[in-house]
PDB file of N, CA and C in Angstrom:
ATOM      1  N   MET A 287     101.531  13.383  95.983  1.00  0.00           N
ATOM      2  CA  MET A 287     100.709  13.320  94.796  1.00  0.00           C
ATOM      3  C   MET A 287     100.847  11.917  94.212  1.00  0.00           C
ATOM      4  N   LYS A 288      99.739  11.229  94.081  1.00  0.00           N
ATOM      5  CA  LYS A 288      99.747   9.857  93.564  1.00  0.00           C
ATOM      6  C   LYS A 288      99.410   9.855  92.077  1.00  0.00           C
ATOM      7  N   PRO A 289     100.277   9.279  91.228  1.00  0.00           N
ATOM      8  CA  PRO A 289      99.974   9.239  89.797  1.00  0.00           C
ATOM      9  C   PRO A 289      98.783   8.327  89.518  1.00  0.00           C
ATOM     10  N   ALA A 290      97.943   8.757  88.572  1.00  0.00           N
ATOM     11  CA  ALA A 290      96.753   7.985  88.220  1.00  0.00           C
ATOM     12  C   ALA A 290      97.058   6.917  87.179  1.00  0.00           C
ATOM     13  N   GLY A 291      98.216   6.995  86.512  1.00  0.00           N
ATOM     14  CA  GLY A 291      98.573   6.003  85.512  1.00  0.00           C
ATOM     15  C   GLY A 291      97.821   6.173  84.209  1.00  0.00           C
ATOM     16  N   ILE A 292      97.286   7.369  83.968  1.00  0.00           N
ATOM     17  CA  ILE A 292      96.521   7.653  82.751  1.00  0.00           C
ATOM     18  C   ILE A 292      97.285   8.701  81.947  1.00  0.00           C
ATOM     19  N   VAL A 293      97.453   8.445  80.664  1.00  0.00           N
ATOM     20  CA  VAL A 293      98.156   9.382  79.788  1.00  0.00           C
ATOM     21  C   VAL A 293      97.168   9.929  78.776  1.00  0.00           C
ATOM     22  N   ARG A 294      97.145  11.233  78.612  1.00  0.00           N
ATOM     23  CA  ARG A 294      96.302  11.901  77.615  1.00  0.00           C
ATOM     24  C   ARG A 294      97.170  12.857  76.820  1.00  0.00           C
ATOM     25  N   LYS A 295      96.821  13.070  75.567  1.00  0.00           N
ATOM     26  CA  LYS A 295      97.545  14.018  74.717  1.00  0.00           C
ATOM     27  C   LYS A 295      96.837  15.366  74.732  1.00  0.00           C
ATOM     28  N   VAL A 296      97.613  16.419  74.593  1.00  0.00           N
ATOM     29  CA  VAL A 296      97.086  17.777  74.476  1.00  0.00           C
ATOM     30  C   VAL A 296      96.707  17.976  73.016  1.00  0.00           C
ATOM     31  N   ASP A 297      95.480  18.505  72.764  1.00  0.00           N
ATOM     32  CA  ASP A 297      95.064  18.713  71.373  1.00  0.00           C
ATOM     33  C   ASP A 297      95.593  20.045  70.842  1.00  0.00           C
ATOM     34  N   GLN A 298      95.245  20.378  69.604  1.00  0.00           N
ATOM     35  CA  GLN A 298      95.756  21.587  68.935  1.00  0.00           C
ATOM     36  C   GLN A 298      95.389  22.870  69.678  1.00  0.00           C
ATOM     37  N   LEU A 299      94.308  22.852  70.443  1.00  0.00           N
ATOM     38  CA  LEU A 299      93.881  24.041  71.187  1.00  0.00           C
ATOM     39  C   LEU A 299      94.374  24.034  72.627  1.00  0.00           C
ATOM     40  N   GLY A 300      95.224  23.071  72.978  1.00  0.00           N
ATOM     41  CA  GLY A 300      95.788  23.000  74.322  1.00  0.00           C
ATOM     42  C   GLY A 300      94.884  22.315  75.332  1.00  0.00           C
ATOM     43  N   ARG A 301      93.871  21.597  74.863  1.00  0.00           N
ATOM     44  CA  ARG A 301      92.921  20.943  75.772  1.00  0.00           C
ATOM     45  C   ARG A 301      93.332  19.504  76.050  1.00  0.00           C
ATOM     46  N   ILE A 302      92.915  19.044  77.224  1.00  0.00           N
ATOM     47  CA  ILE A 302      93.019  17.625  77.554  1.00  0.00           C
ATOM     48  C   ILE A 302      91.644  17.182  78.041  1.00  0.00           C
ATOM     49  N   VAL A 303      91.378  15.896  77.930  1.00  0.00           N
ATOM     50  CA  VAL A 303      90.115  15.350  78.418  1.00  0.00           C
ATOM     51  C   VAL A 303      90.403  14.573  79.688  1.00  0.00           C
ATOM     52  N   LEU A 304      89.680  14.902  80.750  1.00  0.00           N
ATOM     53  CA  LEU A 304      89.799  14.134  81.985  1.00  0.00           C
ATOM     54  C   LEU A 304      88.940  12.886  81.842  1.00  0.00           C
ATOM     55  N   PRO A 305      89.497  11.721  82.079  1.00  0.00           N
ATOM     56  CA  PRO A 305      88.733  10.489  81.933  1.00  0.00           C
ATOM     57  C   PRO A 305      87.481  10.487  82.819  1.00  0.00           C
ATOM     58  N   LYS A 306      86.439   9.841  82.317  1.00  0.00           N
ATOM     59  CA  LYS A 306      85.165   9.777  83.033  1.00  0.00           C
ATOM     60  C   LYS A 306      85.352   9.192  84.429  1.00  0.00           C
ATOM     61  N   SER A 307      86.224   8.200  84.558  1.00  0.00           N
ATOM     62  CA  SER A 307      86.443   7.572  85.867  1.00  0.00           C
ATOM     63  C   SER A 307      86.971   8.582  86.897  1.00  0.00           C
ATOM     64  N   LEU A 308      87.862   9.489  86.468  1.00  0.00           N
ATOM     65  CA  LEU A 308      88.377  10.515  87.377  1.00  0.00           C
ATOM     66  C   LEU A 308      87.307  11.557  87.691  1.00  0.00           C
ATOM     67  N   ARG A 309      86.549  11.969  86.658  1.00  0.00           N
ATOM     68  CA  ARG A 309      85.487  12.954  86.888  1.00  0.00           C
ATOM     69  C   ARG A 309      84.462  12.406  87.871  1.00  0.00           C
ATOM     70  N   LYS A 310      84.141  11.133  87.711  1.00  0.00           N
ATOM     71  CA  LYS A 310      83.164  10.499  88.600  1.00  0.00           C
ATOM     72  C   LYS A 310      83.726  10.384  90.017  1.00  0.00           C
ATOM     73  N   ARG A 311      84.967   9.934  90.118  1.00  0.00           N
ATOM     74  CA  ARG A 311      85.600   9.751  91.426  1.00  0.00           C
ATOM     75  C   ARG A 311      85.674  11.061  92.217  1.00  0.00           C
ATOM     76  N   TYR A 312      85.955  12.167  91.534  1.00  0.00           N
ATOM     77  CA  TYR A 312      86.111  13.462  92.200  1.00  0.00           C
ATOM     78  C   TYR A 312      84.882  14.360  92.046  1.00  0.00           C
ATOM     79  N   GLN A 313      83.776  13.763  91.628  1.00  0.00           N
ATOM     80  CA  GLN A 313      82.490  14.447  91.505  1.00  0.00           C
ATOM     81  C   GLN A 313      82.615  15.764  90.727  1.00  0.00           C
ATOM     82  N   MET A 314      83.206  15.666  89.546  1.00  0.00           N
ATOM     83  CA  MET A 314      83.382  16.815  88.666  1.00  0.00           C
ATOM     84  C   MET A 314      82.343  16.724  87.560  1.00  0.00           C
ATOM     85  N   ASN A 315      81.597  17.802  87.373  1.00  0.00           N
ATOM     86  CA  ASN A 315      80.555  17.837  86.360  1.00  0.00           C
ATOM     87  C   ASN A 315      80.862  18.900  85.316  1.00  0.00           C
ATOM     88  N   GLU A 316      80.212  18.776  84.179  1.00  0.00           N
ATOM     89  CA  GLU A 316      80.373  19.757  83.115  1.00  0.00           C
ATOM     90  C   GLU A 316      80.059  21.147  83.660  1.00  0.00           C
ATOM     91  N   GLY A 317      80.940  22.095  83.386  1.00  0.00           N
ATOM     92  CA  GLY A 317      80.728  23.477  83.821  1.00  0.00           C
ATOM     93  C   GLY A 317      81.319  23.800  85.181  1.00  0.00           C
ATOM     94  N   ASP A 318      81.791  22.785  85.929  1.00  0.00           N
ATOM     95  CA  ASP A 318      82.401  23.050  87.235  1.00  0.00           C
ATOM     96  C   ASP A 318      83.699  23.825  87.044  1.00  0.00           C
ATOM     97  N   PRO A 319      83.954  24.838  87.885  1.00  0.00           N
ATOM     98  CA  PRO A 319      85.213  25.586  87.765  1.00  0.00           C
ATOM     99  C   PRO A 319      86.386  24.777  88.301  1.00  0.00           C
ATOM    100  N   ILE A 320      87.494  24.814  87.575  1.00  0.00           N
ATOM    101  CA  ILE A 320      88.716  24.119  87.951  1.00  0.00           C
ATOM    102  C   ILE A 320      89.835  25.156  88.023  1.00  0.00           C
ATOM    103  N   GLU A 321      90.607  25.110  89.096  1.00  0.00           N
ATOM    104  CA  GLU A 321      91.733  26.021  89.261  1.00  0.00           C
ATOM    105  C   GLU A 321      92.997  25.317  88.792  1.00  0.00           C
ATOM    106  N   ILE A 322      93.838  26.033  88.058  1.00  0.00           N
ATOM    107  CA  ILE A 322      95.094  25.485  87.562  1.00  0.00           C
ATOM    108  C   ILE A 322      96.225  26.076  88.392  1.00  0.00           C
ATOM    109  N   LEU A 323      96.940  25.207  89.099  1.00  0.00           N
ATOM    110  CA  LEU A 323      98.034  25.635  89.968  1.00  0.00           C
ATOM    111  C   LEU A 323      99.349  25.115  89.409  1.00  0.00           C
ATOM    112  N   VAL A 324     100.419  25.842  89.645  1.00  0.00           N
ATOM    113  CA  VAL A 324     101.750  25.417  89.218  1.00  0.00           C
ATOM    114  C   VAL A 324     102.626  25.326  90.464  1.00  0.00           C
ATOM    115  N   GLN A 325     103.261  24.187  90.620  1.00  0.00           N
ATOM    116  CA  GLN A 325     104.143  23.953  91.759  1.00  0.00           C
ATOM    117  C   GLN A 325     105.436  23.362  91.212  1.00  0.00           C
ATOM    118  N   GLY A 326     106.453  24.188  91.132  1.00  0.00           N
ATOM    119  CA  GLY A 326     107.703  23.751  90.506  1.00  0.00           C
ATOM    120  C   GLY A 326     107.439  23.449  89.045  1.00  0.00           C
ATOM    121  N   ASP A 327     107.717  22.230  88.611  1.00  0.00           N
ATOM    122  CA  ASP A 327     107.444  21.864  87.221  1.00  0.00           C
ATOM    123  C   ASP A 327     106.200  20.977  87.106  1.00  0.00           C
ATOM    124  N   HIS A 328     105.322  21.054  88.125  1.00  0.00           N
ATOM    125  CA  HIS A 328     104.073  20.293  88.126  1.00  0.00           C
ATOM    126  C   HIS A 328     102.883  21.216  87.878  1.00  0.00           C
ATOM    127  N   ILE A 329     101.938  20.741  87.097  1.00  0.00           N
ATOM    128  CA  ILE A 329     100.666  21.436  86.880  1.00  0.00           C
ATOM    129  C   ILE A 329      99.619  20.662  87.656  1.00  0.00           C
ATOM    130  N   ILE A 330      98.895  21.364  88.524  1.00  0.00           N
ATOM    131  CA  ILE A 330      97.913  20.720  89.391  1.00  0.00           C
ATOM    132  C   ILE A 330      96.526  21.271  89.072  1.00  0.00           C
ATOM    133  N   LEU A 331      95.579  20.378  88.827  1.00  0.00           N
ATOM    134  CA  LEU A 331      94.192  20.763  88.624  1.00  0.00           C
ATOM    135  C   LEU A 331      93.453  20.533  89.936  1.00  0.00           C
ATOM    136  N   GLU A 332      92.715  21.542  90.369  1.00  0.00           N
ATOM    137  CA  GLU A 332      92.024  21.456  91.648  1.00  0.00           C
ATOM    138  C   GLU A 332      90.637  22.071  91.509  1.00  0.00           C
ATOM    139  N   ARG A 333      89.662  21.465  92.159  1.00  0.00           N
ATOM    140  CA  ARG A 333      88.318  22.047  92.153  1.00  0.00           C
ATOM    141  C   ARG A 333      88.419  23.454  92.741  1.00  0.00           C
ATOM    142  N   TYR A 334      87.863  24.432  92.032  1.00  0.00           N
ATOM    143  CA  TYR A 334      87.948  25.823  92.478  1.00  0.00           C
ATOM    144  C   TYR A 334      87.092  26.048  93.711  1.00  0.00           C
ATOM    145  N   ARG A 335      87.676  26.688  94.699  1.00  0.00           N
ATOM    146  CA  ARG A 335      86.959  27.115  95.894  1.00  0.00           C
ATOM    147  C   ARG A 335      87.367  28.551  96.170  1.00  0.00           C
ATOM    148  N   PRO A 336      86.395  29.440  96.296  1.00  0.00           N
ATOM    149  CA  PRO A 336      86.734  30.843  96.552  1.00  0.00           C
ATOM    150  C   PRO A 336      87.558  30.989  97.824  1.00  0.00           C
ATOM    151  N   ARG A 337      88.508  31.916  97.808  1.00  0.00           N
ATOM    152  CA  ARG A 337      89.375  32.177  98.959  1.00  0.00           C
ATOM    153  C   ARG A 337      89.226  33.619  99.402  1.00  0.00           C
ATOM    154  N   CYS A 338      89.408  33.846 100.675  1.00  0.00           N
ATOM    155  CA  CYS A 338      89.347  35.189 101.245  1.00  0.00           C
ATOM    156  C   CYS A 338      90.459  36.048 100.638  1.00  0.00           C
ATOM    157  N   VAL A 339      90.131  37.264 100.226  1.00  0.00           N
ATOM    158  CA  VAL A 339      91.127  38.148  99.615  1.00  0.00           C
ATOM    159  C   VAL A 339      92.177  38.604 100.618  1.00  0.00           C
ATOM    160  N   PHE A 340      91.888  38.510 101.908  1.00  0.00           N
ATOM    161  CA  PHE A 340      92.826  38.973 102.922  1.00  0.00           C
ATOM    162  C   PHE A 340      93.727  37.868 103.462  1.00  0.00           C
ATOM    163  N   CYS A 341      93.158  36.707 103.790  1.00  0.00           N
ATOM    164  CA  CYS A 341      93.952  35.666 104.454  1.00  0.00           C
ATOM    165  C   CYS A 341      94.031  34.362 103.655  1.00  0.00           C
ATOM    166  N   SER A 342      93.366  34.279 102.527  1.00  0.00           N
ATOM    167  CA  SER A 342      93.352  33.102 101.643  1.00  0.00           C
ATOM    168  C   SER A 342      92.624  31.891 102.221  1.00  0.00           C
ATOM    169  N   SER A 343      91.875  32.087 103.292  1.00  0.00           N
ATOM    170  CA  SER A 343      91.105  30.986 103.876  1.00  0.00           C
ATOM    171  C   SER A 343      90.005  30.553 102.908  1.00  0.00           C
ATOM    172  N   ILE A 344      89.646  29.259 102.977  1.00  0.00           N
ATOM    173  CA  ILE A 344      88.526  28.761 102.183  1.00  0.00           C
ATOM    174  C   ILE A 344      87.331  28.441 103.081  1.00  0.00           C
ATOM    175  N   GLU A 345      87.477  28.699 104.375  1.00  0.00           N
ATOM    176  CA  GLU A 345      86.425  28.409 105.355  1.00  0.00           C
ATOM    177  C   GLU A 345      85.462  29.586 105.478  1.00  0.00           C
ATOM    178  N   GLN A 346      84.178  29.307 105.424  1.00  0.00           N
ATOM    179  CA  GLN A 346      83.109  30.290 105.639  1.00  0.00           C
ATOM    180  C   GLN A 346      83.334  31.570 104.826  1.00  0.00           C
ATOM    181  N   VAL A 347      83.504  31.399 103.519  1.00  0.00           N
ATOM    182  CA  VAL A 347      83.770  32.522 102.608  1.00  0.00           C
ATOM    183  C   VAL A 347      82.470  32.962 101.950  1.00  0.00           C
ATOM    184  N   THR A 348      82.234  34.269 101.936  1.00  0.00           N
ATOM    185  CA  THR A 348      81.066  34.825 101.259  1.00  0.00           C
ATOM    186  C   THR A 348      81.519  35.909 100.289  1.00  0.00           C
ATOM    187  N   GLU A 349      80.685  36.160  99.296  1.00  0.00           N
ATOM    188  CA  GLU A 349      81.013  37.161  98.287  1.00  0.00           C
ATOM    189  C   GLU A 349      80.510  38.524  98.732  1.00  0.00           C
ATOM    190  N   PHE A 350      81.342  39.554  98.571  1.00  0.00           N
ATOM    191  CA  PHE A 350      80.983  40.929  98.890  1.00  0.00           C
ATOM    192  C   PHE A 350      81.559  41.823  97.800  1.00  0.00           C
ATOM    193  N   LYS A 351      80.700  42.474  97.057  1.00  0.00           N
ATOM    194  CA  LYS A 351      81.107  43.372  95.961  1.00  0.00           C
ATOM    195  C   LYS A 351      82.140  42.721  95.041  1.00  0.00           C
ATOM    196  N   GLU A 352      81.794  41.518  94.571  1.00  0.00           N
ATOM    197  CA  GLU A 352      82.596  40.753  93.628  1.00  0.00           C
ATOM    198  C   GLU A 352      83.949  40.301  94.182  1.00  0.00           C
ATOM    199  N   LYS A 353      84.123  40.332  95.492  1.00  0.00           N
ATOM    200  CA  LYS A 353      85.314  39.822  96.170  1.00  0.00           C
ATOM    201  C   LYS A 353      84.844  38.830  97.218  1.00  0.00           C
ATOM    202  N   TYR A 354      85.730  37.956  97.649  1.00  0.00           N
ATOM    203  CA  TYR A 354      85.389  36.969  98.659  1.00  0.00           C
ATOM    204  C   TYR A 354      86.095  37.311  99.966  1.00  0.00           C
ATOM    205  N   ILE A 355      85.351  37.154 101.067  1.00  0.00           N
ATOM    206  CA  ILE A 355      85.903  37.443 102.391  1.00  0.00           C
ATOM    207  C   ILE A 355      85.373  36.404 103.378  1.00  0.00           C
ATOM    208  N   CYS A 356      86.251  35.953 104.280  1.00  0.00           N
ATOM    209  CA  CYS A 356      85.828  34.962 105.275  1.00  0.00           C
ATOM    210  C   CYS A 356      85.188  35.677 106.470  1.00  0.00           C
ATOM    211  N   ASN A 357      84.467  34.913 107.269  1.00  0.00           N
ATOM    212  CA  ASN A 357      83.772  35.486 108.425  1.00  0.00           C
ATOM    213  C   ASN A 357      84.753  36.120 109.417  1.00  0.00           C
ATOM    214  N   GLU A 358      85.907  35.494 109.608  1.00  0.00           N
ATOM    215  CA  GLU A 358      86.886  36.017 110.565  1.00  0.00           C
ATOM    216  C   GLU A 358      87.405  37.394 110.134  1.00  0.00           C
ATOM    217  N   CYS A 359      87.783  37.539 108.880  1.00  0.00           N
ATOM    218  CA  CYS A 359      88.271  38.829 108.387  1.00  0.00           C
ATOM    219  C   CYS A 359      87.153  39.868 108.367  1.00  0.00           C
ATOM    220  N   SER A 360      85.947  39.439 108.049  1.00  0.00           N
ATOM    221  CA  SER A 360      84.793  40.323 108.059  1.00  0.00           C
ATOM    222  C   SER A 360      84.569  40.891 109.461  1.00  0.00           C
ATOM    223  N   THR A 361      84.681  40.054 110.459  1.00  0.00           N
ATOM    224  CA  THR A 361      84.523  40.497 111.846  1.00  0.00           C
ATOM    225  C   THR A 361      85.619  41.485 112.232  1.00  0.00           C
ATOM    226  N   GLU A 362      86.850  41.217 111.804  1.00  0.00           N
ATOM    227  CA  GLU A 362      87.964  42.140 112.091  1.00  0.00           C
ATOM    228  C   GLU A 362      87.736  43.485 111.425  1.00  0.00           C
ATOM    229  N   LEU A 363      87.189  43.498 110.223  1.00  0.00           N
ATOM    230  CA  LEU A 363      86.963  44.758 109.517  1.00  0.00           C
ATOM    231  C   LEU A 363      85.901  45.601 110.195  1.00  0.00           C
ATOM    232  N   VAL A 364      84.900  44.954 110.800  1.00  0.00           N
ATOM    233  CA  VAL A 364      83.841  45.689 111.481  1.00  0.00           C
ATOM    234  C   VAL A 364      84.438  46.497 112.646  1.00  0.00           C
ATOM    235  N   GLY A 365      85.412  45.933 113.347  1.00  0.00           N
ATOM    236  CA  GLY A 365      86.046  46.622 114.478  1.00  0.00           C
ATOM    237  C   GLY A 365      87.147  47.568 114.079  1.00  0.00           C
ATOM    238  N   PHE A 366      87.452  47.661 112.801  1.00  0.00           N
ATOM    239  CA  PHE A 366      88.564  48.488 112.296  1.00  0.00           C
ATOM    240  C   PHE A 366      88.243  49.941 112.332  1.00  0.00           C
TER     241      PHE A 366
END
């Protein structure tokens, strides 16, 4: 993880503002979903990508009844 060298303060509601340069660099737009991950004592912000409920893959994931499933797991379920 490479530090960006940018310091921001948390406001009274617990919000921080991501600098425009970072939003532009990582193609983040208003309304884009962001996932908040915790790794040890680090907080990681990551662009949200749906994951398969069975194997956690992010490859070829489609929504089925408000859940996400990858093509590989979907194929396995058909033969189940």
